[in-house]
Amino acid sequence: MTQNGDAPTPFPRFDVVPDHSDHAYAAVSSKKQNYDGSVHKTIMKEWRVLENNLPDSIFVRVYDTRIELLRAVIVGAAGTPYHDALFFFDIKFPPDYPTRPPIVHYRSYGLRVNPNLYASGYVCLSLLNTWIGKKREKWDPAQSTVLQVLLSIQALVLNEKPYFNEPGTGSPGGSGVEKRSRAYNEDAFVLTCKTTLYSLRNPPRNFEAFTAVFFRERGSRILRACGAYVNARVGVGCYRDEGELETSTQKPRVVWDVSKKFKASMQELYPQLVQVFKKNGALDLVEVLEVEAKTTPVKVEAKTKTVKVRVDKKAKIGIAKKVIGKLRKFLGLSKKKNQKMEKSDEKKDVNAGVAVGC
């Protein structure tokens, strides 16, 4: 059972739970930090915002005995190297909230899947004041919220070309940087698969059932994507169940570059994924990663850009655009200003408003 194709139901998107024992900030006693009445009231307001406005792909748990703590999981979006994976974040409201932004810890399992998400759990984001940024990109006590933080991580950090989150890498478009970006996506997908292994073996508390059901449904799809990527049938992050490439008999097939490093990593990881998915109860698994015989590459000239990756209507809209719309809503932008910003979006780098690098 899925809800809008994003996550299993009937797991509520927002809920209050009692056990915070494995939270990253559980050891920091709230009694010693003096959360006064006004902070308590602000946190309760944040709860209501989350309960009423979370998208289908973000789930949150708060704690009845430690209201200053919460845990969120973000579902990796289609069209990115993070698709069909879960990313967990532990969050703590500081005693002077909202004067300072919330403190966020990424549950990394020791892996750095993104330039902004460190293996230590550090999250580099201008909205959290953990990276430099323009004034409008930084935390604003008058209107910034935890929901904005989660939406920013989903759309602007876990994006389709995370390589460009790192400062000094340039802008998308040039052949050289695009090649490095594709190589980074390969690494990001490998680390995402490892994250999936660790998430299933040691799911965060209060998300055990959710994690099991999620990957029971997604296991077969993840394995099919692994095969498509290893055999260069589609670029990493672009897998679609309903048909990977939209081509005609008159057009040559696009040959995607796949590194030996990526193939070797996937051949090592694939059996582990099969094993953990089988143990979790997934059905119809492709148990062997078949690597197709190498064929003579077909050169695709620059003018053959009409070969497209097929995406569904939701993917065409783009998760970043939808999320940015939500961000503007909570920033209270006027309709007129929204229209001006929408017209200028195409000219802006996708990383606008996000911490890049650190």
Short mmCIF file of C-alpha atoms in Angstrom, two decimals:
data_model
loop_
_atom_site.label_atom_id
_atom_site.label_comp_id
_atom_site.label_asym_id
_atom_site.label_seq_id
_atom_site.Cartn_x
_atom_site.Cartn_y
_atom_site.Cartn_z
CA MET A 1 0.00 0.00 0.00
CA THR A 2 1.38 3.38 -0.94
CA GLN A 3 0.23 6.92 -0.50
CA ASN A 4 0.55 8.84 -3.78
CA GLY A 5 3.37 6.49 -4.69
CA ASP A 6 5.70 8.07 -2.14
CA ALA A 7 5.58 6.03 1.04
CA PRO A 8 3.73 3.22 2.80
CA THR A 9 0.48 3.76 4.65
CA PRO A 10 -1.12 3.73 7.18
CA PHE A 11 2.02 5.14 8.82
CA PRO A 12 1.00 8.73 9.75
CA ARG A 13 3.16 11.52 8.40
CA PHE A 14 3.17 13.14 11.88
CA ASP A 15 2.81 11.50 15.27
CA VAL A 16 3.75 11.85 18.95
CA VAL A 17 5.72 8.93 20.43
CA PRO A 18 7.23 8.21 23.88
CA ASP A 19 10.66 6.67 23.19
CA HIS A 20 13.50 9.06 22.31
CA SER A 21 16.31 6.88 23.66
CA ASP A 22 18.28 6.54 20.39
CA HIS A 23 17.93 10.20 19.39
CA ALA A 24 21.24 11.93 18.66
CA TYR A 25 20.52 14.55 21.35
CA ALA A 26 18.84 12.30 23.91
CA ALA A 27 21.75 12.63 26.35
CA VAL A 28 21.43 16.43 26.48
CA SER A 29 19.03 17.00 29.38
CA SER A 30 16.29 19.53 28.72
CA LYS A 31 15.95 20.21 32.48
CA LYS A 32 19.35 21.92 32.53
CA GLN A 33 18.53 24.22 29.61
CA ASN A 34 15.48 26.14 30.84
CA TYR A 35 12.85 26.00 28.08
CA ASP A 36 10.50 28.79 29.17
CA GLY A 37 6.82 29.17 28.35
CA SER A 38 7.32 31.23 25.20
CA VAL A 39 9.71 28.64 23.70
CA HIS A 40 7.30 25.86 24.61
CA LYS A 41 4.49 27.74 22.84
CA THR A 42 6.65 28.25 19.73
CA ILE A 43 7.53 24.55 19.61
CA MET A 44 3.85 23.61 19.84
CA LYS A 45 3.21 25.94 16.90
CA GLU A 46 5.93 24.12 14.94
CA TRP A 47 4.20 20.82 15.69
CA ARG A 48 0.95 22.12 14.20
CA VAL A 49 2.72 23.41 11.07
CA LEU A 50 4.35 20.01 10.55
CA GLU A 51 1.18 18.06 11.24
CA ASN A 52 -0.82 20.03 8.70
CA ASN A 53 1.71 20.69 5.94
CA LEU A 54 4.13 17.78 5.51
CA PRO A 55 4.37 16.49 1.92
CA ASP A 56 3.84 12.80 1.18
CA SER A 57 7.58 12.15 1.18
CA ILE A 58 8.51 13.50 4.65
CA PHE A 59 7.56 11.87 7.96
CA VAL A 60 8.09 13.25 11.45
CA ARG A 61 7.98 11.89 14.99
CA VAL A 62 7.98 14.14 18.07
CA TYR A 63 8.25 13.07 21.71
CA ASP A 64 5.75 13.66 24.50
CA THR A 65 8.44 13.67 27.21
CA ARG A 66 11.04 15.71 25.28
CA ILE A 67 9.22 18.30 23.20
CA GLU A 68 12.48 19.93 22.13
CA LEU A 69 13.44 16.82 20.11
CA LEU A 70 12.05 15.42 16.86
CA ARG A 71 13.06 12.94 14.17
CA ALA A 72 12.30 13.21 10.46
CA VAL A 73 12.77 10.92 7.48
CA ILE A 74 12.97 12.20 3.91
CA VAL A 75 12.25 9.92 0.95
CA GLY A 76 14.82 10.39 -1.84
CA ALA A 77 13.16 11.89 -4.90
CA ALA A 78 12.83 10.31 -8.35
CA GLY A 79 15.28 11.72 -10.87
CA THR A 80 18.11 11.91 -8.32
CA PRO A 81 20.80 9.41 -7.28
CA TYR A 82 18.96 9.25 -3.94
CA HIS A 83 15.73 7.76 -5.29
CA ASP A 84 13.92 5.01 -3.35
CA ALA A 85 16.01 5.56 -0.22
CA LEU A 86 15.38 6.93 3.27
CA PHE A 87 17.37 9.71 4.94
CA PHE A 88 16.91 10.26 8.68
CA PHE A 89 17.52 13.48 10.61
CA ASP A 90 17.48 14.12 14.37
CA ILE A 91 16.54 17.68 15.30
CA LYS A 92 16.75 19.69 18.51
CA PHE A 93 15.20 23.06 19.32
CA PRO A 94 17.68 25.28 21.24
CA PRO A 95 16.52 26.86 24.56
CA ASP A 96 16.23 30.31 22.91
CA TYR A 97 14.30 29.07 19.85
CA PRO A 98 13.45 30.68 17.42
CA THR A 99 16.24 33.22 18.02
CA ARG A 100 18.62 30.52 16.83
CA PRO A 101 17.80 27.86 14.21
CA PRO A 102 17.21 24.22 15.17
CA ILE A 103 20.23 21.92 15.49
CA VAL A 104 20.15 19.10 12.92
CA HIS A 105 22.04 15.81 12.89
CA TYR A 106 22.03 13.55 9.82
CA ARG A 107 21.97 9.81 10.58
CA SER A 108 24.83 9.04 8.19
CA TYR A 109 25.98 5.53 9.17
CA GLY A 110 29.46 6.95 8.63
CA LEU A 111 28.83 7.76 4.95
CA ARG A 112 29.02 11.12 3.19
CA VAL A 113 26.35 10.80 0.52
CA ASN A 114 26.31 14.50 -0.34
CA PRO A 115 28.62 17.55 -0.09
CA ASN A 116 26.23 19.03 2.48
CA LEU A 117 25.72 15.90 4.60
CA TYR A 118 28.89 14.93 6.44
CA ALA A 119 29.80 11.45 7.68
CA SER A 120 29.86 12.96 11.19
CA GLY A 121 26.18 13.90 10.82
CA TYR A 122 26.88 17.60 10.33
CA VAL A 123 24.39 19.31 8.00
CA CYS A 124 25.73 22.23 6.01
CA LEU A 125 22.86 24.56 5.10
CA SER A 126 22.60 28.33 5.02
CA LEU A 127 19.10 28.15 6.53
CA LEU A 128 20.67 26.53 9.61
CA ASN A 129 23.41 29.19 9.70
CA THR A 130 25.96 26.41 9.17
CA TRP A 131 27.06 27.90 5.85
CA ILE A 132 27.38 31.41 4.49
CA GLY A 133 24.52 32.73 2.46
CA LYS A 134 22.57 35.82 1.52
CA LYS A 135 20.37 37.37 4.19
CA ARG A 136 17.18 35.94 2.67
CA GLU A 137 18.78 32.46 2.69
CA LYS A 138 19.72 32.54 6.39
CA TRP A 139 17.55 31.72 9.41
CA ASP A 140 14.91 34.36 10.11
CA PRO A 141 13.45 34.06 13.66
CA ALA A 142 10.30 35.86 12.52
CA GLN A 143 9.28 33.39 9.83
CA SER A 144 11.66 30.43 9.35
CA THR A 145 10.43 26.98 10.42
CA VAL A 146 11.58 23.38 10.75
CA LEU A 147 9.34 22.53 7.80
CA GLN A 148 11.35 24.93 5.63
CA VAL A 149 14.55 23.19 6.76
CA LEU A 150 13.22 19.76 5.78
CA LEU A 151 11.91 20.98 2.42
CA SER A 152 15.25 22.66 1.68
CA ILE A 153 17.19 19.48 2.43
CA GLN A 154 14.88 17.46 0.21
CA ALA A 155 14.86 19.79 -2.80
CA LEU A 156 18.16 21.65 -2.66
CA VAL A 157 20.54 19.19 -1.01
CA LEU A 158 19.29 15.77 -2.15
CA ASN A 159 18.98 17.00 -5.73
CA GLU A 160 19.64 15.54 -9.18
CA LYS A 161 23.18 16.96 -9.50
CA PRO A 162 24.65 17.10 -5.97
CA TYR A 163 28.17 17.57 -7.36
CA PHE A 164 27.36 21.25 -7.92
CA ASN A 165 26.53 21.74 -4.23
CA GLU A 166 30.27 21.96 -3.65
CA PRO A 167 31.66 25.49 -4.10
CA GLY A 168 34.12 25.97 -6.92
CA THR A 169 32.74 23.19 -9.12
CA GLY A 170 31.22 25.60 -11.63
CA SER A 171 27.75 25.53 -13.13
CA PRO A 172 25.94 22.73 -14.99
CA GLY A 173 26.38 22.69 -18.75
CA GLY A 174 30.03 22.23 -19.65
CA SER A 175 31.09 18.79 -20.87
CA GLY A 176 33.94 18.50 -18.37
CA VAL A 177 31.94 19.40 -15.27
CA GLU A 178 28.98 17.32 -16.43
CA LYS A 179 31.26 14.28 -16.69
CA ARG A 180 32.48 14.87 -13.13
CA SER A 181 28.88 15.36 -12.03
CA ARG A 182 27.89 11.98 -13.51
CA ALA A 183 30.84 10.35 -11.74
CA TYR A 184 29.70 11.94 -8.46
CA ASN A 185 26.17 10.60 -9.03
CA GLU A 186 27.62 7.10 -9.37
CA ASP A 187 29.36 7.46 -6.01
CA ALA A 188 26.24 8.97 -4.44
CA PHE A 189 24.09 6.06 -5.63
CA VAL A 190 26.58 3.50 -4.27
CA LEU A 191 26.56 5.25 -0.88
CA THR A 192 22.77 5.49 -1.01
CA CYS A 193 22.57 1.71 -1.51
CA LYS A 194 24.86 1.24 1.49
CA THR A 195 22.62 3.58 3.48
CA THR A 196 19.68 1.36 2.55
CA LEU A 197 21.53 -1.72 3.82
CA TYR A 198 22.29 -0.05 7.15
CA SER A 199 18.78 1.39 7.49
CA LEU A 200 17.24 -2.07 7.15
CA ARG A 201 19.76 -3.70 9.49
CA ASN A 202 19.44 -0.99 12.13
CA PRO A 203 16.34 1.16 11.58
CA PRO A 204 15.86 4.21 13.82
CA ARG A 205 13.45 3.75 16.71
CA ASN A 206 9.78 4.44 15.96
CA PHE A 207 10.50 3.93 12.24
CA GLU A 208 11.12 0.17 12.27
CA ALA A 209 7.79 -0.81 10.70
CA PHE A 210 7.89 2.08 8.24
CA THR A 211 11.39 1.15 7.05
CA ALA A 212 10.46 -2.51 6.62
CA VAL A 213 7.31 -1.82 4.59
CA PHE A 214 8.99 0.87 2.51
CA PHE A 215 11.82 -1.37 1.31
CA ARG A 216 9.55 -4.40 0.98
CA GLU A 217 7.76 -2.40 -1.71
CA ARG A 218 10.84 -0.78 -3.24
CA GLY A 219 13.31 -3.68 -3.16
CA SER A 220 12.61 -5.06 -6.63
CA ARG A 221 12.63 -1.61 -8.19
CA ILE A 222 15.99 -0.75 -6.60
CA LEU A 223 17.53 -3.94 -7.99
CA ARG A 224 16.15 -3.25 -11.46
CA ALA A 225 17.64 0.24 -11.30
CA CYS A 226 21.03 -1.25 -10.33
CA GLY A 227 20.93 -3.42 -13.45
CA ALA A 228 19.94 -0.53 -15.70
CA TYR A 229 22.76 1.65 -14.39
CA VAL A 230 25.48 -1.02 -14.55
CA ASN A 231 24.54 -1.86 -18.14
CA ALA A 232 24.42 1.81 -19.15
CA ARG A 233 20.83 1.64 -20.31
CA VAL A 234 20.08 4.87 -18.47
CA GLY A 235 22.04 7.45 -16.50
CA VAL A 236 22.32 7.06 -12.73
CA GLY A 237 19.25 8.56 -11.09
CA CYS A 238 17.08 8.42 -14.21
CA TYR A 239 15.59 4.93 -13.92
CA ARG A 240 11.88 4.62 -14.68
CA ASP A 241 9.92 1.39 -14.37
CA GLU A 242 7.60 2.23 -17.24
CA GLY A 243 10.36 2.67 -19.85
CA GLU A 244 13.79 4.14 -19.41
CA LEU A 245 14.41 5.85 -22.75
CA GLU A 246 12.09 7.46 -25.24
CA THR A 247 13.64 6.74 -28.63
CA SER A 248 12.62 5.87 -32.17
CA THR A 249 14.11 3.39 -34.64
CA GLN A 250 15.68 6.28 -36.56
CA LYS A 251 17.61 7.54 -33.55
CA PRO A 252 20.77 5.89 -32.15
CA ARG A 253 20.66 4.60 -28.63
CA VAL A 254 22.42 6.84 -26.12
CA VAL A 255 25.47 5.13 -24.63
CA TRP A 256 26.03 6.28 -21.07
CA ASP A 257 29.53 6.16 -19.65
CA VAL A 258 29.82 3.77 -16.71
CA SER A 259 33.06 3.62 -14.76
CA LYS A 260 34.78 0.37 -13.83
CA LYS A 261 34.75 1.56 -10.23
CA PHE A 262 30.95 1.86 -10.29
CA LYS A 263 30.49 -1.57 -11.86
CA ALA A 264 32.79 -3.19 -9.30
CA SER A 265 31.00 -1.46 -6.40
CA MET A 266 27.57 -2.53 -7.63
CA GLN A 267 28.65 -6.13 -8.24
CA GLU A 268 29.80 -6.21 -4.60
CA LEU A 269 26.72 -4.50 -3.19
CA TYR A 270 24.05 -6.20 -5.27
CA PRO A 271 24.15 -9.62 -3.49
CA GLN A 272 23.98 -7.83 -0.14
CA LEU A 273 20.92 -5.89 -1.25
CA VAL A 274 19.24 -9.08 -2.45
CA GLN A 275 19.96 -10.76 0.87
CA VAL A 276 18.62 -7.92 3.01
CA PHE A 277 15.53 -7.44 0.82
CA LYS A 278 14.74 -11.18 0.95
CA LYS A 279 15.12 -11.17 4.73
CA ASN A 280 12.77 -8.19 4.85
CA GLY A 281 10.13 -10.06 2.84
CA ALA A 282 10.42 -8.45 -0.60
CA LEU A 283 9.10 -10.58 -3.47
CA ASP A 284 9.99 -11.01 -7.17
CA LEU A 285 13.63 -10.11 -6.65
CA VAL A 286 16.13 -10.26 -9.50
CA GLU A 287 18.75 -12.30 -7.64
CA VAL A 288 21.63 -12.01 -10.11
CA LEU A 289 23.12 -8.81 -11.46
CA GLU A 290 23.53 -9.55 -15.17
CA VAL A 291 26.20 -7.45 -16.85
CA GLU A 292 25.58 -7.24 -20.58
CA ALA A 293 28.40 -7.86 -23.06
CA LYS A 294 30.14 -4.67 -24.07
CA THR A 295 29.14 -3.36 -27.47
CA THR A 296 30.75 -0.76 -29.71
CA PRO A 297 29.68 2.65 -28.40
CA VAL A 298 27.54 4.79 -30.65
CA LYS A 299 28.69 8.38 -30.69
CA VAL A 300 25.91 10.83 -30.10
CA GLU A 301 26.54 14.25 -31.53
CA ALA A 302 25.48 17.34 -29.62
CA LYS A 303 22.54 17.86 -31.96
CA THR A 304 20.92 14.55 -30.93
CA LYS A 305 19.59 16.06 -27.74
CA THR A 306 16.08 15.00 -28.75
CA VAL A 307 16.71 11.67 -27.03
CA LYS A 308 14.92 12.15 -23.76
CA VAL A 309 14.62 10.41 -20.44
CA ARG A 310 11.00 9.54 -19.97
CA VAL A 311 9.50 10.93 -16.81
CA ASP A 312 5.99 10.89 -15.50
CA LYS A 313 3.98 14.06 -15.06
CA LYS A 314 5.00 14.44 -11.43
CA ALA A 315 8.66 14.17 -12.34
CA LYS A 316 8.26 16.75 -15.11
CA ILE A 317 6.95 19.24 -12.58
CA GLY A 318 10.10 18.69 -10.56
CA ILE A 319 10.25 18.27 -6.83
CA ALA A 320 12.48 21.31 -6.43
CA LYS A 321 9.86 23.59 -8.00
CA LYS A 322 7.11 22.20 -5.79
CA VAL A 323 9.18 22.52 -2.66
CA ILE A 324 10.30 26.04 -3.50
CA GLY A 325 6.62 26.90 -3.84
CA LYS A 326 6.02 25.63 -0.32
CA LEU A 327 9.00 27.62 0.96
CA ARG A 328 7.59 30.79 -0.54
CA LYS A 329 4.24 30.08 1.05
CA PHE A 330 5.77 29.92 4.52
CA LEU A 331 7.91 32.97 3.83
CA GLY A 332 4.66 34.84 3.18
CA LEU A 333 5.66 36.16 -0.22
CA SER A 334 3.02 38.15 -2.09
CA LYS A 335 1.47 36.73 -5.25
CA LYS A 336 3.09 39.46 -7.34
CA LYS A 337 6.54 38.80 -5.87
CA ASN A 338 6.03 35.07 -6.36
CA GLN A 339 5.37 35.62 -10.07
CA LYS A 340 8.56 37.66 -10.43
CA MET A 341 10.58 34.97 -8.67
CA GLU A 342 9.06 32.23 -10.83
CA LYS A 343 10.08 34.09 -13.99
CA SER A 344 13.65 34.35 -12.74
CA ASP A 345 13.91 30.74 -11.53
CA GLU A 346 15.11 29.46 -14.89
CA LYS A 347 18.06 31.82 -14.76
CA LYS A 348 19.08 30.85 -11.24
CA ASP A 349 21.32 28.02 -10.25
CA VAL A 350 19.44 25.15 -8.66
CA ASN A 351 21.58 25.64 -5.55
CA ALA A 352 20.18 29.10 -4.75
CA GLY A 353 19.38 29.26 -1.04
CA VAL A 354 21.27 26.12 -0.12
CA ALA A 355 24.54 25.70 1.70
CA VAL A 356 27.04 24.44 -0.81
CA GLY A 357 30.18 22.79 0.41
CA CYS A 358 31.54 23.69 3.84
#
